[in-house]
Tab-separated table of C-alpha atoms in Angstrom:
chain	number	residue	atom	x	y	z
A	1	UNK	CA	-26.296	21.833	-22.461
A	2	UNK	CA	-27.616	18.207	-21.573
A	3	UNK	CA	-25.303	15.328	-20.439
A	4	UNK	CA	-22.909	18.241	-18.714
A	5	UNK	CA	-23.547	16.744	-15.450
A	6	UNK	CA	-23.832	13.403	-14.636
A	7	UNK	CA	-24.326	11.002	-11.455
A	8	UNK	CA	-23.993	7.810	-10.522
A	9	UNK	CA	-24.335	6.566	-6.461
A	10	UNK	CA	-22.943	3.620	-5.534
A	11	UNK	CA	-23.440	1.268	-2.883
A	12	UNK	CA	-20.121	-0.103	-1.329
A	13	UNK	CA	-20.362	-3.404	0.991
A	14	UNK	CA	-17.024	-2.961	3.527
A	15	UNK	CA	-18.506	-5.193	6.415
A	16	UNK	CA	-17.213	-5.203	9.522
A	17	UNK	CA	-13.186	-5.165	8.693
A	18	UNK	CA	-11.350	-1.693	8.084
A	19	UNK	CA	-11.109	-1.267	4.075
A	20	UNK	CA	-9.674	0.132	1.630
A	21	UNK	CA	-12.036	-0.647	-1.609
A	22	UNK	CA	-10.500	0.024	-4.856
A	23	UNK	CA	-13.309	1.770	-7.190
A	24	UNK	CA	-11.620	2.278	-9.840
A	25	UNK	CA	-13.358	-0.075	-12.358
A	26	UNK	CA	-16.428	1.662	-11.229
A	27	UNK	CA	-15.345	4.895	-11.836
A	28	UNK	CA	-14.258	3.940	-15.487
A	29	UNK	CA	-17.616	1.975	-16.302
A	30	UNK	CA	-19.695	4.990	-15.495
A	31	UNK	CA	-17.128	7.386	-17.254
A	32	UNK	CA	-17.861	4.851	-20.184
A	33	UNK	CA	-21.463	6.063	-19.969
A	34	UNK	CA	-21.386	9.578	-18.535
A	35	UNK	CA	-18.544	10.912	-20.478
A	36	UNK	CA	-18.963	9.520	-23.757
A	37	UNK	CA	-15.507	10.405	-25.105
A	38	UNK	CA	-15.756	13.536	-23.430
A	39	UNK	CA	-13.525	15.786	-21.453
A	40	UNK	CA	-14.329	16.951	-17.893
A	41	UNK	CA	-13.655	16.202	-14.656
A	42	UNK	CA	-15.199	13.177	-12.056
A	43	UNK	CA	-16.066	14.387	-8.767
A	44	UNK	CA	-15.844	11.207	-6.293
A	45	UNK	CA	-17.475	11.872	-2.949
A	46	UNK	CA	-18.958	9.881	0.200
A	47	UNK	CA	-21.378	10.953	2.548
A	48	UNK	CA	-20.403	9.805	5.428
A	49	UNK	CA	-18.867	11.344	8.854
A	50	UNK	CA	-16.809	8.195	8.965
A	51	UNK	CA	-15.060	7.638	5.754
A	52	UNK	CA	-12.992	9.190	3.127
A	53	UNK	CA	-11.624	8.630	-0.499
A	54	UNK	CA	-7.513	7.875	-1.202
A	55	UNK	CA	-5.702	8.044	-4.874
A	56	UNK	CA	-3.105	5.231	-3.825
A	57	UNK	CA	-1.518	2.579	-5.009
A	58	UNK	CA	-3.267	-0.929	-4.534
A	59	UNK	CA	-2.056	-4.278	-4.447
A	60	UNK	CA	1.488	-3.809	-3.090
A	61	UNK	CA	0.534	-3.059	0.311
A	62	UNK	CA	0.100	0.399	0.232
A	63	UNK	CA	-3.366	-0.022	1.079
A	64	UNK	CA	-2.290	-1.694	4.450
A	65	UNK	CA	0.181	0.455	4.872
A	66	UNK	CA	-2.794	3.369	4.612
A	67	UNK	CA	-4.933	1.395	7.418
A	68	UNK	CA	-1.203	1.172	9.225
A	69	UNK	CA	-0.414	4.264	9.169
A	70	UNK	CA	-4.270	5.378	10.369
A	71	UNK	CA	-3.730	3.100	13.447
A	72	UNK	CA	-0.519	4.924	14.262
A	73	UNK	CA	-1.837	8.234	13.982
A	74	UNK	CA	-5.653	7.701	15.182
A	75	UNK	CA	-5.535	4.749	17.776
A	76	UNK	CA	-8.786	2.933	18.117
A	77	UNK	CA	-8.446	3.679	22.409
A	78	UNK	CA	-10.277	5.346	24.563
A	79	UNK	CA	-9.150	9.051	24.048
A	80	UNK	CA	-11.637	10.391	21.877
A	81	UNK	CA	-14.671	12.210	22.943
A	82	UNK	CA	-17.121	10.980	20.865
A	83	UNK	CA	-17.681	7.649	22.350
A	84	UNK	CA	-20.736	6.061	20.630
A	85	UNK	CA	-20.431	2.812	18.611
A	86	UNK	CA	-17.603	0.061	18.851
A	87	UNK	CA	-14.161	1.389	21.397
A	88	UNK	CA	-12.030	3.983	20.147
A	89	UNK	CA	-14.721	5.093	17.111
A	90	UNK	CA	-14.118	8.887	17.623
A	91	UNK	CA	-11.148	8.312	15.744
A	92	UNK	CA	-13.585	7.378	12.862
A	93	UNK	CA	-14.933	10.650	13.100
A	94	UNK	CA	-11.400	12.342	12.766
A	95	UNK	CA	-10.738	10.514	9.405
A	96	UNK	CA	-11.891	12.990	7.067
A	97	UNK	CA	-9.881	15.243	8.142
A	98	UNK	CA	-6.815	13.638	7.210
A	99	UNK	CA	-8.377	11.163	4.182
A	100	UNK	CA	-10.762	14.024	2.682
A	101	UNK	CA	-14.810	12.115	2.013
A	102	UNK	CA	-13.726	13.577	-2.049
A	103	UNK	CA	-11.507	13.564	-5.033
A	104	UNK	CA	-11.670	15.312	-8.092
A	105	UNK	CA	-10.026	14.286	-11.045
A	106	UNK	CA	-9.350	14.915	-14.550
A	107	UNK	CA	-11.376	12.938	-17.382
A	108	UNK	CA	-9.347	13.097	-20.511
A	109	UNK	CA	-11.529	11.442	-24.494
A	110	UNK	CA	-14.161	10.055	-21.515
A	111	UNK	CA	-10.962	8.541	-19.670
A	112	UNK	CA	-9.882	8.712	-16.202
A	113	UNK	CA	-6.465	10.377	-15.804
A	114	UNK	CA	-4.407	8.566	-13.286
A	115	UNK	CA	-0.790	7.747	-12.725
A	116	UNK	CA	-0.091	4.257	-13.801
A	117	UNK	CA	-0.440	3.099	-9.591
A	118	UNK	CA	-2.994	5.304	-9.179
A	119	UNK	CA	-6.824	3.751	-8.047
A	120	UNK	CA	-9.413	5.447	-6.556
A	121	UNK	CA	-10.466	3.745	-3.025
A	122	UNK	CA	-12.963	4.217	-0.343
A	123	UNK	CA	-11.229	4.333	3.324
A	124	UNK	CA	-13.155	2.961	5.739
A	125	UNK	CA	-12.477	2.400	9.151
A	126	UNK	CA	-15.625	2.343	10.877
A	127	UNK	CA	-16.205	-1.531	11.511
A	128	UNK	CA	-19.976	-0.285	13.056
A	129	UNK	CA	-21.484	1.085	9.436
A	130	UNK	CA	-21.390	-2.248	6.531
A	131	UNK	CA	-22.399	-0.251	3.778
A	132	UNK	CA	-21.620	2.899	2.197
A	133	UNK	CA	-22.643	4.979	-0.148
A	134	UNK	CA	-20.344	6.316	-2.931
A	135	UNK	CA	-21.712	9.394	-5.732
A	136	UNK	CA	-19.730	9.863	-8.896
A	137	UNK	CA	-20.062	12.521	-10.481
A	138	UNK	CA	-19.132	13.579	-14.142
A	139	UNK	CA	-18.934	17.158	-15.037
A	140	UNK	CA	-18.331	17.905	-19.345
């Protein structure tokens, strides 16, 4: 069946500051085009050892209180093993285990269905890597 599977890669700038970048408005313009009214559901996913993808709230300061949080529970020190890059990026490397590099959610008449708070975001916390890379992916 053609136009079941769609993608779309992004390129994010986060430059050298820990981020959370809301991609929501992305994610609805290429539903507009991929899903064409359609049902399905948008897989969200970034290739990166270093990074992950959060359904949060934005704009309250919930998406400090993510990059909070990460500094309580992975400190930027010098515990790590993997010691490459700026000081304490091993905990970089531990992200995705805790903010997964994916979401998938449901696409509803070509819509994204989210809470009313809910945005998509990219999580990035390594300050060493400007530029990510973000694939969307519609499946109908």
């Amino acid at each position: 069946m053609p136009g079941t599977f769609t993608t779309r890669v992004l390129t994010v700038s986060t430059g050298s500051e820990e981020r959370v970048v809301d991609l929501t408005g992305d994610c609805e313009a290429f539903l507009r085009d991929a899903a064409a009214g359609r049902d399905g559901l948008l897989n969200v996913f970034v290739p990166h050892a270093t990074a992950g993808i959060a359904v949060i709230e934005t704009g309250a300061g919930s998406d400090d209180d993510l990059l909070a949080a990460l500094h309580t529970l992975l400190p930027a020190d010098d515990r790590w093993q993997h010691r490459h890059g700026s000081p304490g990026h091993g905990r970089d490397h531990v992200l995705p285990a805790i903010v997964p590099p994916h979401a998938t959610l449901p696409v509803v008449g070509g819509r994204l269905e989210l809470g009313t708070w809910q945005s998509v975001c990219l999580v990035d916390t390594n300050k060493d890597n400007p530029e990510r890379t973000v694939r969307l992916s519609f499946l109908g």
